[in-house]
Short mmCIF file of C-alpha atoms and ligand atoms in Angstrom, two decimals:
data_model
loop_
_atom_site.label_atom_id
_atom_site.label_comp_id
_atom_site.label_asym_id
_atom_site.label_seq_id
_atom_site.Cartn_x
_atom_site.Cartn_y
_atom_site.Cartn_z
CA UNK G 29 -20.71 6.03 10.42
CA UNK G 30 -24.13 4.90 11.84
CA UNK G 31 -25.94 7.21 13.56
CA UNK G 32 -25.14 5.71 16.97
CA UNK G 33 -22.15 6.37 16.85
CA UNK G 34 -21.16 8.91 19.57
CA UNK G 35 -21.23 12.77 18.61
CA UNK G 36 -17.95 13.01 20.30
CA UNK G 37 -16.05 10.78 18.26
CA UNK G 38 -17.81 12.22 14.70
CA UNK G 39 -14.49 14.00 13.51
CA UNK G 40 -12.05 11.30 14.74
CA UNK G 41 -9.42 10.19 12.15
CA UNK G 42 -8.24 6.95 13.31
CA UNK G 43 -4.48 5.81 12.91
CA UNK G 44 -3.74 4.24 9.83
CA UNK G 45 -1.32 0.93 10.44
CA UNK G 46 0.96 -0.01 7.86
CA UNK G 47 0.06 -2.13 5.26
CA UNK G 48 -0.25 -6.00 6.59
CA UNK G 49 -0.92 -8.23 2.93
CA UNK G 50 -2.60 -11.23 2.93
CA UNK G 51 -2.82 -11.61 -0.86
CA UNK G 52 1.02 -11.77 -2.07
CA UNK G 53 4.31 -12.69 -0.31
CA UNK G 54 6.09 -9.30 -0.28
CA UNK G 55 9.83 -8.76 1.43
CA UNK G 56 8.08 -6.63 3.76
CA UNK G 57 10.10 -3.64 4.59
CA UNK G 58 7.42 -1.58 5.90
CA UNK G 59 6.20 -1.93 9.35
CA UNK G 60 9.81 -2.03 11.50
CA UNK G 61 9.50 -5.34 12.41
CA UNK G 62 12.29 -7.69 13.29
CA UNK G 63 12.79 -9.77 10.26
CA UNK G 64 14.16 -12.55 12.98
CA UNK G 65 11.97 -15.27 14.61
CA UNK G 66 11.48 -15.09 18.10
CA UNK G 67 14.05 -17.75 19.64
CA UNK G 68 12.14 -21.44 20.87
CA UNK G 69 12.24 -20.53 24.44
CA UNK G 70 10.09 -17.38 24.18
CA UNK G 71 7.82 -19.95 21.82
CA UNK G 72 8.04 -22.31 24.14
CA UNK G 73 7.15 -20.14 27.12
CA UNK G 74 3.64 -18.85 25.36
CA UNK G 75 3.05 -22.22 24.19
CA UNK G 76 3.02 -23.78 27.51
CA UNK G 77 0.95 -20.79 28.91
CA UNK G 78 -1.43 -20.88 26.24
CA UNK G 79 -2.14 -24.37 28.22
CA UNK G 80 -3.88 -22.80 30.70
CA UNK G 81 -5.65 -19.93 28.60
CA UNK G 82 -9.13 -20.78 30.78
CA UNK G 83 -7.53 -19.35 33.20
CA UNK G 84 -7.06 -14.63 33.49
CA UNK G 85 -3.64 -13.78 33.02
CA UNK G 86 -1.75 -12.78 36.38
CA UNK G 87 -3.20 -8.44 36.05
CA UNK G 88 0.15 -7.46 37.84
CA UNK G 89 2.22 -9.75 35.28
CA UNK G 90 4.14 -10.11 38.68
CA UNK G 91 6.67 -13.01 36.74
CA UNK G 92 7.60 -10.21 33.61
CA UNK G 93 7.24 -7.27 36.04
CA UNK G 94 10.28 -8.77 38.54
CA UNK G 95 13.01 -9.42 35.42
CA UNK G 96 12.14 -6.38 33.39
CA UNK G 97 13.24 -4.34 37.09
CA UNK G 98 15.90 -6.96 37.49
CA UNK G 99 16.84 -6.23 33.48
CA UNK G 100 16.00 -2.51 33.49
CA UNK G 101 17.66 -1.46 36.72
CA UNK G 102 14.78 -0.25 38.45
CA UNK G 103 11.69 -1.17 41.36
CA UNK G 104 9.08 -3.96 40.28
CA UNK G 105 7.11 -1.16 41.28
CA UNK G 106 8.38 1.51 38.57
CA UNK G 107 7.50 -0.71 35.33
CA UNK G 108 4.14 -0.99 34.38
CA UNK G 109 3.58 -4.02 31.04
CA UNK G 110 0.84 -2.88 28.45
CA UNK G 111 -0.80 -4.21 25.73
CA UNK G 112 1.68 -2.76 23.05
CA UNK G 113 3.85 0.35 24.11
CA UNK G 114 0.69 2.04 22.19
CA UNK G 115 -1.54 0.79 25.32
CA UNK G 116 0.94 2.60 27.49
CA UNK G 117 0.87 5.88 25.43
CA UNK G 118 -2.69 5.94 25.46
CA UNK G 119 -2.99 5.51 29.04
CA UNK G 120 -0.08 8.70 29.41
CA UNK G 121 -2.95 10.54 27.29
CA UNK G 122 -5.20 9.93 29.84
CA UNK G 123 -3.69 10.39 32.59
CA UNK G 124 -1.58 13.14 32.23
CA UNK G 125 -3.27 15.70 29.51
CA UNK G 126 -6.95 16.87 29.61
CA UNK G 127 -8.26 20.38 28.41
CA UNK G 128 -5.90 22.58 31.04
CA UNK G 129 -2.82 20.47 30.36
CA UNK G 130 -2.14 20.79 26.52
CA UNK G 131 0.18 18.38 24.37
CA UNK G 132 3.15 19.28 22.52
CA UNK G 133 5.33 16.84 20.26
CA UNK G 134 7.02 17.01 17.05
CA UNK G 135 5.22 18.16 13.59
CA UNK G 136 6.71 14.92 12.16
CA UNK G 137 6.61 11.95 14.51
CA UNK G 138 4.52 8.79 15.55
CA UNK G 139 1.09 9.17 14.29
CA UNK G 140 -0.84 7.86 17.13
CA UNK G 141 -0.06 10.53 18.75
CA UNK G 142 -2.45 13.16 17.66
CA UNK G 143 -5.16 10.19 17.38
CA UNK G 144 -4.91 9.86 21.10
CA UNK G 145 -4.77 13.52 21.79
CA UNK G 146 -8.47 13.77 19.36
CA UNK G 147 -9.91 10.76 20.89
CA UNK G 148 -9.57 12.89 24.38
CA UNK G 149 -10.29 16.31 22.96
CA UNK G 150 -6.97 17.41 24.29
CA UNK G 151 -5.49 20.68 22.84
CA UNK G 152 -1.98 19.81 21.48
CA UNK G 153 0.40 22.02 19.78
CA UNK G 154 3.45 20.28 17.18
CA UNK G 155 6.55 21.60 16.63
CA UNK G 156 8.20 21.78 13.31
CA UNK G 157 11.39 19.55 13.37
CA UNK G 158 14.87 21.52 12.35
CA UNK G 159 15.39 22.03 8.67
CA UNK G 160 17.49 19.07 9.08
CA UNK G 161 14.58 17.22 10.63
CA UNK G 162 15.94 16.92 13.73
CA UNK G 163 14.19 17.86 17.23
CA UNK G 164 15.29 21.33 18.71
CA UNK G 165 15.36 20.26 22.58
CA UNK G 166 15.48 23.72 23.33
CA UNK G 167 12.01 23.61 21.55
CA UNK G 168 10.69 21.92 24.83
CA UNK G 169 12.00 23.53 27.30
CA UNK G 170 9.36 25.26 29.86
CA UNK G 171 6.65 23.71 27.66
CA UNK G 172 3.27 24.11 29.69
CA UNK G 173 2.35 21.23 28.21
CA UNK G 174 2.82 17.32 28.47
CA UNK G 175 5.53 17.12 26.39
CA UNK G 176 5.82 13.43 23.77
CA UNK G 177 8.92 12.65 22.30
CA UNK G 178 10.04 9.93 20.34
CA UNK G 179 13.53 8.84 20.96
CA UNK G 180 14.73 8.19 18.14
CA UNK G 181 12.13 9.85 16.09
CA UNK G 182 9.95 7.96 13.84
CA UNK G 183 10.08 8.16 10.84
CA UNK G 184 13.15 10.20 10.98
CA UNK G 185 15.17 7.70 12.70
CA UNK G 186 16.99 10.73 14.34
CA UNK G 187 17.98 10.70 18.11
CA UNK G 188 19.06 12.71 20.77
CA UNK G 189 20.91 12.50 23.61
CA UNK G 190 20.28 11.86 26.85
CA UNK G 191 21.39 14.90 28.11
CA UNK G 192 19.51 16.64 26.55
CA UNK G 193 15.79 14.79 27.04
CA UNK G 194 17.66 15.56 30.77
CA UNK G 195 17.12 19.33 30.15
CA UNK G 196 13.80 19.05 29.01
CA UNK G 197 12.68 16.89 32.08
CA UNK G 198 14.41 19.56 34.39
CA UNK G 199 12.37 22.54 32.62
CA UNK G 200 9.36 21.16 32.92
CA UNK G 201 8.46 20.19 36.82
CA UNK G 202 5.22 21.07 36.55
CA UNK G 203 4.49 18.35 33.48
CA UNK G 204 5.29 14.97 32.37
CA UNK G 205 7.58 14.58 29.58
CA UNK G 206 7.00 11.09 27.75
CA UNK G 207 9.67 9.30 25.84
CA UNK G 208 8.82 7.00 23.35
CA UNK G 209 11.88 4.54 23.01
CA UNK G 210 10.09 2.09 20.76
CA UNK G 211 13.28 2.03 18.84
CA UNK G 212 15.90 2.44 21.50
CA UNK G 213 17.80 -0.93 21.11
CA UNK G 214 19.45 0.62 17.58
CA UNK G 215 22.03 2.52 18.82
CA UNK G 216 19.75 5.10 20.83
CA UNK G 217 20.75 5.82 24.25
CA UNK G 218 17.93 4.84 27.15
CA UNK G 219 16.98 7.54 29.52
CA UNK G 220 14.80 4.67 31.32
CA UNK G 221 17.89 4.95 34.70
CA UNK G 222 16.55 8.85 34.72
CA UNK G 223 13.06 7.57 36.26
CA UNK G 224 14.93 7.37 39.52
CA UNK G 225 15.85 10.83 39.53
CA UNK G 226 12.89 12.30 38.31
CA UNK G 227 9.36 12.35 39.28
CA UNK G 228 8.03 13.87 35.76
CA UNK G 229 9.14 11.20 33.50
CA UNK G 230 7.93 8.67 31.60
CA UNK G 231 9.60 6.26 29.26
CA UNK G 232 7.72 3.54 27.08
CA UNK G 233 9.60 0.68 25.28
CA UNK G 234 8.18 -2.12 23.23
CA UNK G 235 9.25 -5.83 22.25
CA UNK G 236 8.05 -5.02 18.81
CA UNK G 237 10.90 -3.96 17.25
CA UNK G 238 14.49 -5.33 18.97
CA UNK G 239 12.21 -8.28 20.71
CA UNK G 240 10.92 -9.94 17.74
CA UNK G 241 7.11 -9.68 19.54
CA UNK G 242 5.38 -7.66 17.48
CA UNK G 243 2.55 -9.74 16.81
CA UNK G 244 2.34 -11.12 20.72
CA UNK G 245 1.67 -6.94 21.55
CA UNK G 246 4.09 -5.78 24.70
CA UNK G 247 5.06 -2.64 25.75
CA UNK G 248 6.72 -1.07 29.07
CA UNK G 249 6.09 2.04 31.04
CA UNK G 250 8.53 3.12 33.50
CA UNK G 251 8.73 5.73 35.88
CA UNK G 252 8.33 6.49 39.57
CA UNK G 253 5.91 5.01 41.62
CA UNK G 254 3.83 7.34 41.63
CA UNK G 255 3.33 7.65 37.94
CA UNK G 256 2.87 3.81 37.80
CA UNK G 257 -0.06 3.86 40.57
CA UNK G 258 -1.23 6.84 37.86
CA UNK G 259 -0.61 4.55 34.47
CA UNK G 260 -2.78 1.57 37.25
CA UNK G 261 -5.56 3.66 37.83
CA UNK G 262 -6.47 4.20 34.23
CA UNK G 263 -5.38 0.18 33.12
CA UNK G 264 -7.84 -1.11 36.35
CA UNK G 265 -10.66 1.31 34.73
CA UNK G 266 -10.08 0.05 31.30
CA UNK G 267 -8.76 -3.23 30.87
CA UNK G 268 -6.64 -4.89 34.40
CA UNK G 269 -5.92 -8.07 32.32
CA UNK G 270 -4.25 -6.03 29.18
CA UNK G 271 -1.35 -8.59 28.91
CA UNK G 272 -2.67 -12.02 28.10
CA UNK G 273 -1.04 -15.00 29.57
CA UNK G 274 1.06 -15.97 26.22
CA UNK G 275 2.21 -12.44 25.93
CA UNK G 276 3.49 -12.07 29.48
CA UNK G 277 5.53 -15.52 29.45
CA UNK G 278 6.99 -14.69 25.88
CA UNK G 279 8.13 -11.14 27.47
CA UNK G 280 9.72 -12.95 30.17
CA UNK G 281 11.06 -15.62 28.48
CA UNK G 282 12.64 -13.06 26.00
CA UNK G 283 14.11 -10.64 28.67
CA UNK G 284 16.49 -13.82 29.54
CA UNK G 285 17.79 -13.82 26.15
CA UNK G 286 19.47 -10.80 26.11
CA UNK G 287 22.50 -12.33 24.30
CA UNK G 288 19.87 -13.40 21.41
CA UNK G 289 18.33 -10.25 21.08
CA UNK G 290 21.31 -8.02 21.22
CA UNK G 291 22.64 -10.01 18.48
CA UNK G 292 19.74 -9.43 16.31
CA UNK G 293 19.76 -6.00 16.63
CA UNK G 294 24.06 -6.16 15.72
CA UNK G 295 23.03 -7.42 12.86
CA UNK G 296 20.25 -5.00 11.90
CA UNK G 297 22.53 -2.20 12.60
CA UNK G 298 25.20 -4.05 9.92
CA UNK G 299 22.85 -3.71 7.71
CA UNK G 300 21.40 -1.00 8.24
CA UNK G 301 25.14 0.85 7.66
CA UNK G 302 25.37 -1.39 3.92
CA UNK G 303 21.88 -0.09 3.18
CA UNK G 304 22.21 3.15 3.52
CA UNK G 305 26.08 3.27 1.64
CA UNK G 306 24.60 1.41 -1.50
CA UNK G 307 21.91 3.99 -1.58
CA UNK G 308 24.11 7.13 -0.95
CA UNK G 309 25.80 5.62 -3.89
CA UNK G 310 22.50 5.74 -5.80
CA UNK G 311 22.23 9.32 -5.22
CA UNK G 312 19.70 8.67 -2.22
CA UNK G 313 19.55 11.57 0.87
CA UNK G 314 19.87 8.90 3.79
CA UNK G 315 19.63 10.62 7.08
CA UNK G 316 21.59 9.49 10.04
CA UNK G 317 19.10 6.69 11.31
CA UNK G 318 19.49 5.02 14.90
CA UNK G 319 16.80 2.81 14.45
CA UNK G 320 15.85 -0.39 12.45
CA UNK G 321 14.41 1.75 9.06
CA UNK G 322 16.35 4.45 6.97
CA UNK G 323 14.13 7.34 6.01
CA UNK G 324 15.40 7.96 2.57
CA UNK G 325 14.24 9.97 -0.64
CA UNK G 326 15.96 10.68 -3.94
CA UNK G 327 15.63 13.76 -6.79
CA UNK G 328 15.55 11.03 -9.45
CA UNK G 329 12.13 9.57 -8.30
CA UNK G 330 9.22 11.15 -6.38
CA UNK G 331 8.38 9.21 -3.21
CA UNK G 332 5.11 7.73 -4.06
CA UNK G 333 6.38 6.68 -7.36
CA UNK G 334 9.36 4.85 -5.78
CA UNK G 335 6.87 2.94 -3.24
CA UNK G 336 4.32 1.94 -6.12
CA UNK G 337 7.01 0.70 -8.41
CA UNK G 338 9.18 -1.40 -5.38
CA UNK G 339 5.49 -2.55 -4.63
CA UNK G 340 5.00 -4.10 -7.90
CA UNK G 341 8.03 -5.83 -7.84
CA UNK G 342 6.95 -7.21 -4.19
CA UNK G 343 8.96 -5.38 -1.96
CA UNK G 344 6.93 -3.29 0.33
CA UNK G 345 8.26 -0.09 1.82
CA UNK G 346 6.21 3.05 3.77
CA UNK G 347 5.36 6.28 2.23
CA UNK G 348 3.95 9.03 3.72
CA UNK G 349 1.68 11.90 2.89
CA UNK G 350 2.86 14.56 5.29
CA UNK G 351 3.85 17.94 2.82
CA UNK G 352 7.45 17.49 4.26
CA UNK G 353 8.01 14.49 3.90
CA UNK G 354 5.73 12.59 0.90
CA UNK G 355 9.60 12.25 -1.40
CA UNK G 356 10.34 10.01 1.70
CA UNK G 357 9.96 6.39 2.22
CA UNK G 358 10.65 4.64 5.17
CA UNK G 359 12.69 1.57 4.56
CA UNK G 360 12.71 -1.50 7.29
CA UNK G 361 15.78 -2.99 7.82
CA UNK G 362 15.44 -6.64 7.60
CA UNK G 363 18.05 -9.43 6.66
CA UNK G 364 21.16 -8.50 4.68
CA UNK G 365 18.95 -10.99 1.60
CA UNK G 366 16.01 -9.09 1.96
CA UNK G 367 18.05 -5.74 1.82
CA UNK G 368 19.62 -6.82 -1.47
CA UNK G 369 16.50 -7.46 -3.10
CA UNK G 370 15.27 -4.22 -1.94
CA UNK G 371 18.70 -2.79 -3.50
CA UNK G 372 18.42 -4.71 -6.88
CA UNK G 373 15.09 -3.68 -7.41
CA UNK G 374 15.30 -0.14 -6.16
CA UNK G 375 18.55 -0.35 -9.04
CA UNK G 376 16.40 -1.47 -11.52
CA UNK G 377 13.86 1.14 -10.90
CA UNK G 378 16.13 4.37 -11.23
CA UNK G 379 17.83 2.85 -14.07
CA UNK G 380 14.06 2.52 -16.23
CA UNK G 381 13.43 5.69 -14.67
CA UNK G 382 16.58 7.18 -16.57
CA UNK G 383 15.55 5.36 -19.63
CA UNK G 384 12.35 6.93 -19.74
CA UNK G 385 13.71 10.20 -18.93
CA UNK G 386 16.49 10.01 -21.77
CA UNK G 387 13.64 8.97 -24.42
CA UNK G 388 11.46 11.77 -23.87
CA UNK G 389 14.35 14.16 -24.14
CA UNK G 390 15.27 12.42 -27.93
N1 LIG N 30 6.14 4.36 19.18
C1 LIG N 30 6.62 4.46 17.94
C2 LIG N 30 7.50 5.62 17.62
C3 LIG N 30 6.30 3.49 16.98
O1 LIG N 30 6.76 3.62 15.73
C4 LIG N 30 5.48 2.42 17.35
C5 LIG N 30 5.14 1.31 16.37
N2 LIG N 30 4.52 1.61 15.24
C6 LIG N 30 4.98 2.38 18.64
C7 LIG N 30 5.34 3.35 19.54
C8 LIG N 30 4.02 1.32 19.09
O2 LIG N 30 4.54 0.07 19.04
P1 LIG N 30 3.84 -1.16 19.75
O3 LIG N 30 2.44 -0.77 20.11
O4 LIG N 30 3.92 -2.26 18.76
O5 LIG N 30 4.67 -1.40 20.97
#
């Protein structure tokens, strides 16, 4: 740290992305992204907008912002495209939590969000997850607080339904509850239609995951007007041309291939289902994932160990470091190939494991 650097910012711990290798060719299971190429007419569409990159992007993104309400079911006026459904997040920090309105989310959940909440100096509070790791809605209810959930968790992969984010949006008029559907399109259920009904909502989707964008960075808000003017206030005072012109013609362009996408994300939910049999079958706890990544651990090998080993075999997974939850990993679902590999190799690791084991004990 040089000693510029503001006094404010001297005990920030900044969010740590997963690992992104430049040096080997790993089957990369560790980030959630799709492991499918975005289709030639979302190419196509940045490609010919990257044409005219001497040009600002449109700051409204007026093109994207009329079919994601066309898509979404709601006003042009109630979706708000960020750089990256973290953009959005971080603007909801802003906006709607300061030192009088706390925070509260989950003790386990998306990691940005205490980084945003210690960037601001804003109090926030986490709430331990069930035994069985799942969220306790009742947890929320009459929360003081800004309330941040992530629907389905990460890196649980749990969800909950709609009904019951319903309830927590009811007992809290006086705050805004966020929902984080980043991984929605899995077999969640989308509370976006309750915007229309409530004025204390927020939801936040990305085309990172189900939209094969991570690398173009897009990410919408929605919620009532209101809100949005809110979310505008704090995007014109940071950065009003957030979505670049490539990025806001591939969003488009991939909101008109809902048939495409929807496919993709059959087909990650196939083999997501295979995955997590063949590892039940390995002895592996599996819980009950709605997303594109199994969060999975196993008594015959610590979590770190497993992640070191599948990573020198070149298949790259996500551990954490969390007390609860370091015997995890969180495994990507990517292409039924690239799950076998992960398979074979996670095979051949339990079975040297066992080897080992059974030599020591002669
Ligand atoms: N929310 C959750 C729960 C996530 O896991 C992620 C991706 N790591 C995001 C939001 C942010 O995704 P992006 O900025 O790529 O839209």
């Amino acid at each position: 740290m040089s000693k510029y650097f503001s006094k404010k910012y001297a005990s920030l711990t900044p969010y740590t992305p997963g690992e992104q290798p430049k040096d080997t060719e790993y089957v990369k299971l560790n980030t959630n992204e799709s492991p499918f190429a975005p289709p030639p007419s979302v190419v196509e569409a940045a490609r010919a907008e990257g044409a005219r990159s001497q040009l600002y992007s449109d700051p409204e993104c007026s093109a994207l912002v009329e079919k994601a309400a066309e898509i979404f079911g709601v006003k042009k006026t109630q979706v708000l495209p960020t750089n990256g459904s973290d953009e959005i997040l971080h603007f909801a920090f802003m906006a709607f939590c300061d030192k009088d309105t706390p925070v509260v989310f989950p003790d386990i959940t998306y990691g940005f969000y205490s980084v945003f909440a210690k960037l601001h100096s804003i109090p926030y509070k986490t709430i331990p997850l069930k035994a069985d790791f799942s969220v306790d809605y009742r947890d929320y209810l009459h929360a003081n607080a800004t309330v941040v959930i992530a629907n389905p968790n990460a890196p649980t992969g749990l969800c909950l339904p709609v009904w019951q984010i319903e309830e927590i949006v009811k007992a809290n008029p006086d705050n805004i509850v966020v929902i984080d559907e980043a991984y929605v399109d899995f077999g969640g259920e989308s509370c976006v239609s309750l915007v229309q009904k409530y004025d204390n909502l927020l939801v936040t989707q990305t085309f990172s995951k189900s939209r094969s964008l991570a690398g173009a960075r897009l990410g919408l808000g929605f919620a009532c007007e209101s809100l949005i003017a809110d979310l505008n206030a704090i995007k014109y005072s940071t950065n009003p041309y957030n979505v670049n012109r490539m990025t806001a013609a591939a969003g488009r362009a991939a909101l008109c291939e809902n048939a495409y996408f929807t496919g993709n994300c059959k087909i990650v939910c196939e083999n997501r289902q295979a995955t997590a049999t063949a590892l039940k079958e390995l002895g592996f706890e599996v819980l009950d994932s709605k997303t594109n990544f199994l969060f999975v651990r196993s008594d015959k090998i610590g979590g770190r160990e497993l992640y070191e080993k599948l990573k020198e075999r070149g298949v790259l997974v996500r551990n954490f470091t969390g007390e609860r939850i370091k015997d995890f990993n969180r495994v990507t679902i990517g292409t039924a190939e690239q799950m076998e590999i992960f398979l074979r190799k996670t095979k051949e690791i339990l079975e040297e494991k066992a080897n080992e084991n059974s030599g020591d004990r002669s």
